[in-house]
Short mmCIF file of C-alpha atoms in Angstrom, two decimals:
data_model
loop_
_atom_site.label_atom_id
_atom_site.label_comp_id
_atom_site.label_asym_id
_atom_site.label_seq_id
_atom_site.Cartn_x
_atom_site.Cartn_y
_atom_site.Cartn_z
CA MET A 1 6.78 -31.09 -0.75
CA ILE A 2 6.88 -30.55 3.00
CA ASP A 3 6.05 -33.68 5.02
CA LYS A 4 2.60 -34.14 6.54
CA GLU A 5 3.66 -33.63 10.18
CA THR A 6 5.39 -30.34 9.40
CA ARG A 7 2.41 -29.19 7.33
CA ASN A 8 0.08 -29.92 10.24
CA ARG A 9 2.24 -27.86 12.60
CA ILE A 10 2.29 -24.93 10.16
CA ILE A 11 -1.49 -25.14 9.69
CA ALA A 12 -1.96 -25.13 13.47
CA LEU A 13 0.24 -22.02 13.68
CA VAL A 14 -1.72 -20.21 10.97
CA ASN A 15 -5.02 -21.12 12.61
CA LYS A 16 -3.72 -19.70 15.90
CA GLU A 17 -2.43 -16.45 14.40
CA VAL A 18 -5.06 -15.70 11.74
CA VAL A 19 -8.32 -15.20 13.63
CA PRO A 20 -11.37 -12.89 13.51
CA ALA A 21 -11.32 -9.70 15.57
CA ILE A 22 -13.69 -6.77 16.04
CA GLY A 23 -11.96 -3.45 16.62
CA CYS A 24 -8.33 -2.73 17.49
CA THR A 25 -6.82 -5.76 19.17
CA GLU A 26 -5.15 -3.93 22.07
CA PRO A 27 -8.33 -2.47 23.64
CA MET A 28 -10.09 -5.74 22.77
CA CYS A 29 -7.35 -7.62 24.62
CA VAL A 30 -7.99 -5.43 27.68
CA ALA A 31 -11.76 -5.92 27.32
CA LEU A 32 -11.20 -9.68 27.07
CA CYS A 33 -9.08 -9.66 30.22
CA THR A 34 -11.77 -7.62 31.98
CA ALA A 35 -14.47 -10.07 30.88
CA LYS A 36 -12.45 -12.98 32.31
CA ALA A 37 -11.82 -11.19 35.61
CA THR A 38 -15.54 -10.35 35.87
CA GLU A 39 -16.54 -13.95 35.16
CA GLN A 40 -14.17 -15.13 37.87
CA LEU A 41 -15.60 -12.55 40.28
CA GLY A 42 -19.08 -13.93 39.68
CA CYS A 43 -20.91 -10.59 39.86
CA ARG A 44 -20.85 -7.07 38.48
CA PRO A 45 -17.66 -5.28 39.63
CA GLU A 46 -17.89 -2.17 41.74
CA HIS A 47 -14.37 -1.12 40.78
CA ILE A 48 -11.90 -2.17 38.08
CA GLU A 49 -8.15 -1.59 38.18
CA ALA A 50 -6.24 -2.02 34.91
CA THR A 51 -2.44 -2.22 34.98
CA LEU A 52 -1.02 -2.31 31.46
CA SER A 53 2.27 -2.41 29.58
CA ALA A 54 3.39 0.74 27.79
CA ASN A 55 2.75 -0.76 24.35
CA ILE A 56 -0.83 -1.71 25.24
CA LEU A 57 -1.42 1.86 26.46
CA LYS A 58 0.15 3.30 23.32
CA ASN A 59 -2.03 1.22 21.01
CA ALA A 60 -5.27 1.82 22.88
CA MET A 61 -5.22 5.56 23.60
CA GLY A 62 -6.50 6.94 20.32
CA VAL A 63 -8.50 4.24 18.59
CA GLY A 64 -12.25 3.97 18.18
CA ILE A 65 -14.11 1.24 20.06
CA PRO A 66 -16.60 -0.48 17.71
CA GLY A 67 -20.24 0.54 17.98
CA THR A 68 -19.64 3.17 20.67
CA GLY A 69 -18.59 6.37 18.91
CA MET A 70 -15.94 6.64 21.64
CA ILE A 71 -12.18 6.15 21.81
CA GLY A 72 -9.82 4.68 24.33
CA LEU A 73 -9.67 2.18 27.16
CA PRO A 74 -12.35 3.24 29.67
CA ILE A 75 -15.29 2.32 27.42
CA ALA A 76 -13.58 -0.94 26.37
CA ILE A 77 -13.03 -1.88 30.02
CA ALA A 78 -16.55 -0.95 31.08
CA LEU A 79 -18.13 -2.95 28.28
CA GLY A 80 -15.80 -5.88 28.93
CA ALA A 81 -17.18 -6.03 32.46
CA LEU A 82 -20.83 -5.46 31.57
CA ILE A 83 -21.38 -7.48 28.37
CA GLY A 84 -18.05 -9.09 27.48
CA LYS A 85 -17.75 -12.85 27.10
CA SER A 86 -14.26 -14.35 27.26
CA GLU A 87 -15.32 -17.25 25.03
CA TYR A 88 -15.64 -14.75 22.16
CA GLN A 89 -11.89 -14.04 22.32
CA LEU A 90 -11.08 -10.92 20.22
CA GLU A 91 -14.76 -10.54 19.34
CA VAL A 92 -15.42 -10.07 23.07
CA LEU A 93 -17.78 -7.10 22.63
CA LYS A 94 -19.91 -8.41 19.77
CA ASP A 95 -23.05 -8.53 21.97
CA LEU A 96 -23.03 -4.72 22.35
CA THR A 97 -26.46 -3.05 22.52
CA PRO A 98 -27.46 0.63 22.87
CA GLU A 99 -28.65 -0.10 26.40
CA ALA A 100 -25.32 -1.66 27.35
CA LEU A 101 -23.49 1.35 25.92
CA GLU A 102 -25.47 3.77 28.10
CA GLU A 103 -24.85 1.57 31.13
CA ALA A 104 -21.12 1.56 30.36
CA LYS A 105 -21.03 5.35 30.04
CA GLN A 106 -22.64 5.61 33.47
CA PHE A 107 -20.10 3.12 34.87
CA ILE A 108 -17.30 5.42 33.62
CA ALA A 109 -19.00 8.56 34.96
CA GLU A 110 -19.09 6.99 38.43
CA ASN A 111 -15.24 6.77 38.37
CA ARG A 112 -15.21 3.02 38.82
CA ILE A 113 -12.19 2.45 36.54
CA THR A 114 -8.51 3.08 37.31
CA ILE A 115 -5.88 2.68 34.58
CA GLY A 116 -2.13 2.62 35.22
CA LEU A 117 1.23 1.59 33.78
CA LYS A 118 2.81 -1.71 34.80
CA GLU A 119 6.32 -0.80 35.94
CA HIS A 120 9.49 -2.90 35.65
CA ILE A 121 8.24 -5.37 33.09
CA CYS A 122 9.98 -6.46 29.89
CA GLU A 123 6.89 -8.00 28.25
CA LYS A 124 5.43 -5.53 25.75
CA LEU A 125 2.01 -7.17 25.66
CA TYR A 126 0.71 -7.25 29.23
CA ALA A 127 -2.73 -6.59 30.71
CA GLU A 128 -3.63 -7.15 34.36
CA ILE A 129 -7.23 -6.54 35.42
CA THR A 130 -8.46 -6.66 39.02
CA CYS A 131 -12.20 -6.52 39.59
CA SER A 132 -13.64 -5.99 43.05
CA ALA A 133 -17.07 -6.00 44.67
CA GLY A 134 -17.39 -5.69 48.42
CA ASP A 135 -14.75 -7.95 49.95
CA LYS A 136 -14.47 -10.08 46.79
CA LYS A 137 -11.59 -9.66 44.32
CA SER A 138 -10.57 -11.36 41.10
CA THR A 139 -7.54 -10.82 38.86
CA ALA A 140 -6.94 -11.92 35.27
CA ILE A 141 -3.68 -11.48 33.35
CA ILE A 142 -3.01 -11.65 29.61
CA ALA A 143 0.64 -11.66 28.50
CA GLY A 144 2.69 -12.60 25.45
CA GLY A 145 -0.33 -12.88 23.16
CA HIS A 146 -3.62 -11.02 22.81
CA THR A 147 -5.65 -13.98 24.09
CA ARG A 148 -3.01 -15.75 26.19
CA PHE A 149 -4.08 -15.88 29.82
CA VAL A 150 -1.41 -16.60 32.42
CA THR A 151 -2.02 -17.51 36.04
CA ASP A 152 0.72 -15.47 37.65
CA PHE A 153 2.99 -12.53 36.91
CA LYS A 154 6.05 -14.80 36.94
CA ASP A 155 4.58 -16.80 34.05
CA VAL A 156 5.23 -13.84 31.76
CA SER A 157 8.91 -14.64 31.50
CA GLU A 158 8.25 -18.23 30.48
CA LYS A 159 8.51 -19.23 26.84
CA THR A 160 5.03 -18.94 25.41
CA ASP A 161 5.07 -21.45 22.57
CA ASP A 162 7.44 -24.38 23.11
CA ASP A 163 5.76 -26.38 20.36
CA GLU A 164 5.58 -23.54 17.82
CA ILE A 165 7.40 -24.42 14.63
CA ALA A 166 10.33 -22.15 13.76
CA LEU A 167 9.84 -20.89 10.22
CA ASN A 168 12.23 -19.72 7.56
CA MET A 169 11.56 -18.17 4.16
CA ARG A 170 12.16 -21.35 2.18
CA MET A 171 9.75 -23.29 4.39
CA VAL A 172 7.14 -20.54 4.07
CA TYR A 173 7.41 -20.57 0.27
CA ASP A 174 7.43 -24.35 -0.09
CA PHE A 175 4.41 -24.76 2.18
CA ALA A 176 2.36 -22.06 0.47
CA THR A 177 3.12 -23.27 -3.05
CA THR A 178 3.05 -27.07 -2.64
CA ALA A 179 0.68 -27.95 0.22
CA PRO A 180 -2.47 -29.78 -0.94
CA LEU A 181 -5.04 -27.11 -1.75
CA ASP A 182 -7.71 -28.59 0.51
CA GLU A 183 -5.35 -28.22 3.49
CA ILE A 184 -4.88 -24.48 3.00
CA ARG A 185 -8.22 -23.45 1.48
CA PHE A 186 -9.32 -22.11 4.88
CA ILE A 187 -7.18 -18.99 4.30
CA GLU A 188 -9.92 -17.80 1.90
CA GLU A 189 -11.82 -16.76 5.02
CA ALA A 190 -9.40 -13.87 5.30
CA ARG A 191 -10.60 -12.61 1.92
CA THR A 192 -14.23 -12.98 2.96
CA TYR A 193 -13.76 -10.98 6.16
CA ASN A 194 -11.36 -8.30 5.01
CA MET A 195 -12.75 -7.51 1.58
CA ASN A 196 -16.21 -7.32 3.16
CA ALA A 197 -14.80 -4.81 5.68
CA ALA A 198 -13.59 -2.69 2.76
CA ARG A 199 -17.05 -2.76 1.16
CA GLU A 200 -18.85 -1.98 4.42
CA ALA A 201 -16.50 0.94 5.07
CA LEU A 202 -17.78 2.72 1.98
CA LYS A 203 -21.27 2.89 3.52
CA GLY A 204 -20.13 5.24 6.29
CA ASN A 205 -17.57 7.89 7.11
CA TYR A 206 -14.82 6.36 9.19
CA GLY A 207 -11.47 7.70 10.32
CA HIS A 208 -9.89 9.93 7.71
CA ASN A 209 -11.85 8.40 4.82
CA LEU A 210 -8.63 7.66 2.96
CA GLY A 211 -10.17 4.74 1.07
CA LYS A 212 -13.04 6.90 -0.14
CA THR A 213 -10.69 9.76 -0.99
CA ILE A 214 -8.64 7.54 -3.32
CA ASP A 215 -11.87 6.70 -5.17
CA ARG A 216 -12.84 10.34 -5.78
CA PRO A 217 -12.39 12.16 -9.14
CA LEU A 218 -9.44 14.30 -8.01
CA SER A 219 -7.56 11.23 -6.82
CA LYS A 220 -8.32 9.36 -10.04
CA GLY A 221 -6.88 12.28 -11.92
CA ILE A 222 -3.66 11.79 -9.97
CA PHE A 223 -3.46 8.01 -9.53
CA GLY A 224 -5.69 6.91 -12.41
CA ASN A 225 -8.38 4.24 -12.33
CA SER A 226 -5.73 1.55 -11.94
CA ILE A 227 -4.89 -1.65 -10.13
CA TYR A 228 -2.65 0.46 -7.91
CA SER A 229 -5.41 2.88 -6.89
CA HIS A 230 -7.88 0.03 -6.35
CA ILE A 231 -5.43 -1.80 -4.07
CA ILE A 232 -4.77 1.33 -1.99
CA SER A 233 -8.48 2.15 -1.78
CA ARG A 234 -9.67 -1.31 -0.72
CA THR A 235 -6.91 -1.71 1.83
CA ALA A 236 -7.24 1.78 3.32
CA SER A 237 -11.06 1.52 3.46
CA ALA A 238 -10.96 -1.56 5.66
CA CYS A 239 -8.44 0.14 7.94
CA ASP A 240 -10.52 3.36 8.04
CA ALA A 241 -13.53 1.40 9.27
CA ARG A 242 -11.62 -0.66 11.80
CA MET A 243 -9.74 2.26 13.34
CA GLY A 244 -12.84 4.44 13.16
CA GLY A 245 -14.85 2.14 15.41
CA ALA A 246 -17.07 0.30 12.92
CA MET A 247 -18.65 -2.90 14.23
CA ILE A 248 -17.04 -4.88 11.41
CA PRO A 249 -15.04 -8.06 12.05
CA VAL A 250 -11.75 -8.50 10.22
CA MET A 251 -9.36 -11.42 9.99
CA SER A 252 -6.27 -10.50 12.00
CA ASN A 253 -2.69 -11.68 11.67
CA SER A 254 -0.40 -12.16 14.68
CA GLY A 255 -2.78 -10.25 16.93
CA SER A 256 -3.29 -7.28 14.60
CA GLY A 257 -6.34 -6.56 12.47
CA ASN A 258 -4.45 -4.00 10.41
CA GLN A 259 -1.76 -6.57 9.66
CA GLY A 260 -4.48 -9.00 8.61
CA ILE A 261 -5.99 -6.38 6.28
CA CYS A 262 -2.60 -5.44 4.85
CA ALA A 263 -1.66 -9.08 4.24
CA THR A 264 -5.01 -9.81 2.56
CA ASN A 265 -6.61 -7.01 0.56
CA PRO A 266 -3.71 -6.04 -1.74
CA VAL A 267 -3.32 -9.70 -2.73
CA CYS A 268 -7.07 -10.15 -3.34
CA VAL A 269 -7.45 -7.01 -5.45
CA TYR A 270 -4.38 -7.80 -7.53
CA ALA A 271 -5.51 -11.40 -8.12
CA LYS A 272 -8.96 -10.27 -9.25
CA GLU A 273 -7.70 -7.62 -11.66
CA ASN A 274 -4.86 -9.78 -12.95
CA GLU A 275 -7.35 -12.64 -13.48
CA ASN A 276 -5.38 -15.14 -11.45
CA THR A 277 -6.96 -18.51 -10.71
CA SER A 278 -8.64 -19.40 -7.43
CA GLU A 279 -5.74 -21.71 -6.54
CA GLU A 280 -3.19 -18.98 -7.22
CA LEU A 281 -5.08 -16.61 -4.93
CA ILE A 282 -5.26 -19.17 -2.11
CA ARG A 283 -1.54 -19.88 -2.35
CA ALA A 284 -0.70 -16.16 -2.55
CA LEU A 285 -2.80 -15.41 0.53
CA MET A 286 -1.12 -18.21 2.47
CA LEU A 287 2.30 -16.98 1.36
CA SER A 288 1.43 -13.43 2.45
CA HIS A 289 0.00 -14.36 5.86
CA LEU A 290 2.65 -16.95 6.67
CA THR A 291 5.46 -14.54 5.75
CA ALA A 292 4.02 -12.01 8.20
CA ILE A 293 3.77 -14.71 10.91
CA TYR A 294 7.38 -15.72 10.24
CA ILE A 295 8.65 -12.15 10.64
CA LYS A 296 6.64 -11.66 13.83
CA GLN A 297 8.28 -14.76 15.37
CA SER A 298 11.48 -12.75 15.90
CA LEU A 299 9.92 -9.27 16.11
CA GLY A 300 7.33 -10.01 18.81
CA LYS A 301 3.60 -9.27 19.01
CA LEU A 302 4.10 -5.58 19.80
CA SER A 303 7.15 -3.46 18.98
CA ALA A 304 8.33 0.00 18.06
CA LEU A 305 8.18 -1.03 14.38
CA CYS A 306 4.88 -0.37 12.61
CA GLY A 307 3.05 -3.61 11.82
CA CYS A 308 2.39 -2.44 8.26
CA VAL A 309 6.08 -3.07 7.55
CA VAL A 310 5.64 -6.75 8.39
CA ALA A 311 2.30 -7.26 6.67
CA SER A 312 3.21 -5.36 3.51
CA ILE A 313 6.31 -7.54 3.14
CA GLY A 314 3.88 -10.45 3.18
CA SER A 315 1.61 -8.86 0.60
CA SER A 316 4.61 -8.08 -1.62
CA CYS A 317 5.52 -11.78 -1.55
CA GLY A 318 1.92 -12.71 -2.43
CA ILE A 319 1.74 -10.21 -5.28
CA THR A 320 5.12 -11.27 -6.65
CA TYR A 321 3.85 -14.85 -6.70
CA LEU A 322 0.71 -13.74 -8.56
CA MET A 323 2.93 -11.95 -11.08
CA GLY A 324 4.58 -15.31 -11.79
CA GLY A 325 7.56 -14.87 -9.52
CA ASP A 326 9.56 -17.86 -8.28
CA TYR A 327 11.31 -18.24 -4.92
CA ASN A 328 14.26 -16.07 -5.93
CA ARG A 329 12.00 -13.26 -7.16
CA ILE A 330 10.02 -13.43 -3.92
CA CYS A 331 13.25 -13.16 -1.91
CA TYR A 332 14.13 -10.12 -4.03
CA SER A 333 10.82 -8.50 -3.10
CA VAL A 334 11.49 -9.12 0.62
CA LYS A 335 14.92 -7.50 0.41
CA ASN A 336 13.54 -4.55 -1.55
CA MET A 337 10.91 -4.03 1.16
CA ILE A 338 13.47 -4.17 3.96
CA ALA A 339 15.64 -1.63 2.15
CA ASN A 340 12.73 0.82 2.03
CA LEU A 341 10.42 0.55 5.04
CA THR A 342 12.76 -0.34 7.92
CA GLY A 343 12.38 2.11 10.78
CA MET A 344 8.77 3.18 10.29
CA ILE A 345 7.66 3.78 13.86
CA CYS A 346 4.49 2.63 15.55
CA ASP A 347 2.94 5.58 17.36
CA GLY A 348 -0.16 3.73 18.46
CA ALA A 349 -3.34 2.44 16.86
CA LYS A 350 -5.40 5.29 15.42
CA PRO A 351 -7.33 6.39 12.29
CA ALA A 352 -4.07 7.58 10.67
CA CYS A 353 -2.93 3.94 10.47
CA SER A 354 -4.61 3.85 7.06
CA LEU A 355 -1.93 6.28 5.81
CA LYS A 356 0.87 4.01 7.00
CA ILE A 357 -0.79 0.94 5.52
CA SER A 358 -1.09 2.76 2.19
CA SER A 359 2.63 3.58 2.31
CA GLY A 360 3.40 -0.06 3.01
CA VAL A 361 1.19 -1.36 0.21
CA SER A 362 2.58 1.17 -2.25
CA THR A 363 6.09 -0.03 -1.41
CA ALA A 364 4.93 -3.65 -1.75
CA LEU A 365 3.88 -3.04 -5.35
CA LEU A 366 7.12 -1.22 -6.19
CA SER A 367 9.17 -4.01 -4.62
CA SER A 368 7.28 -6.69 -6.55
CA LEU A 369 7.68 -4.90 -9.86
CA LEU A 370 11.39 -4.40 -9.24
CA ALA A 371 11.78 -8.07 -8.25
CA MET A 372 10.05 -9.24 -11.44
CA GLU A 373 12.59 -7.20 -13.40
CA GLY A 374 15.31 -9.19 -11.64
CA LYS A 375 16.33 -6.16 -9.59
CA CYS A 376 17.19 -6.49 -5.92
CA VAL A 377 18.85 -4.31 -3.31
CA THR A 378 22.30 -5.82 -2.71
CA SER A 379 24.20 -6.76 0.44
CA SER A 380 26.44 -3.71 -0.04
CA GLU A 381 23.41 -1.50 0.69
CA GLY A 382 22.24 -0.83 4.22
CA ILE A 383 20.99 -3.72 6.37
CA VAL A 384 20.16 -6.05 3.46
CA ASP A 385 22.15 -9.32 3.45
CA ASP A 386 22.68 -11.85 0.68
CA ASP A 387 20.67 -14.33 2.75
CA VAL A 388 16.97 -13.43 2.92
CA ASP A 389 16.49 -14.87 6.41
CA ARG A 390 19.41 -12.83 7.77
CA SER A 391 17.91 -9.77 6.10
CA ILE A 392 14.62 -10.40 7.92
CA HIS A 393 16.39 -10.87 11.24
CA ASN A 394 18.33 -7.65 10.68
CA LEU A 395 14.98 -5.90 10.31
CA THR A 396 13.44 -7.51 13.38
CA SER A 397 16.50 -6.91 15.58
CA ILE A 398 16.16 -3.20 14.84
CA GLY A 399 12.41 -3.26 15.55
CA ALA A 400 12.59 -5.41 18.68
CA ASP A 401 15.80 -4.12 20.27
CA ALA A 402 17.35 -1.02 18.75
CA MET A 403 14.09 0.96 18.60
CA CYS A 404 13.18 0.49 22.29
CA LYS A 405 14.34 4.02 23.12
CA THR A 406 12.22 5.27 20.24
CA ASP A 407 9.23 3.45 21.71
CA ASP A 408 9.79 5.13 25.09
CA MET A 409 9.99 8.55 23.48
CA VAL A 410 6.85 7.97 21.41
CA LEU A 411 4.87 7.01 24.51
CA GLN A 412 6.23 10.01 26.42
CA ILE A 413 5.17 12.36 23.62
CA MET A 414 1.73 10.78 23.36
CA ALA A 415 1.17 10.90 27.12
CA THR A 416 2.16 14.55 27.51
CA LYS A 417 0.43 16.17 24.54
CA GLY A 418 -1.99 18.97 25.25
CA CYS A 419 -4.95 16.83 24.12
#
């Protein structure tokens, strides 16, 4: 068993990275930064200037803002100034009312918001908001984490988490499977939030309705009324609602609500239909979420690699555990995932994310089944290494470094489309 001090550090890390969020976390990050700048200004801004990193722009251009029926940054910024509260963190806009929405639309119509790209910056997660009223000005900056305020631009280059524990796969597995249950029971909150989001999604028509589509007769004729189809449906439904602008909170992972959904719902559905115990579900959820956190430690909060790759590796570990898999089988599932999904690009947060999540979850199930048969992609194939941690770092080095040019091209394409 891992010692008490190490367990406490891991628990603190999970509590920091697995938190509730309403809506896509990139526009919510910008709204949060706007709320802070407005609070510092001490009055309603007359003008707001947002200077953002390319990855923030990419992830905020095409996603619905909860409760507004609108997409993109202007409405998120306007509402952040008018009704946002920084103390709410990634639930910054939860006090939205119809009156506030109309006021925000008017704020936009009066051309009070300017949005631009922050040049010459290496940090992928960066939001700088300057609010002004008369001769008063106030600036707030978030960098390196969706809720991490810094006081100056130069702080961006500083290491963000000196005390953060460096994970490895063995530590992740040992913690999830041996920690006293009462210490990790809090991860059940992720099930409460994210499975509820899937249920609420069925009450409306959000995004591309992928979750609902999987539940329809034609789809059942293709996929059957199976554990597989139920996992895809419940996971995609929650993503449909979140990307479609539903005012539904989800439990995020490493700053991403979709990653939180993808690390949670497949594990919960499988555990229910496989009749696993409550303890097994708790440990599987912790294994899934902590695996995703571990991978993100070397990948970074935002990258050119789709977050569903990271989270579905986590859910594959959780499902393999629920199938009765030991550490070696779980490592097999990780390697099988890396052999399949590496290179899936992130082209921004949007309703179509539910399609990518479904691809990731489908691969997670295949990888788990293959692992339980004792089958694993070998080190003679592609980027997979005999050592599971090296395999993970091979994946993240591609996502964080090698795909930077891809990221630039994706943003260029998105910014110059006819729409």
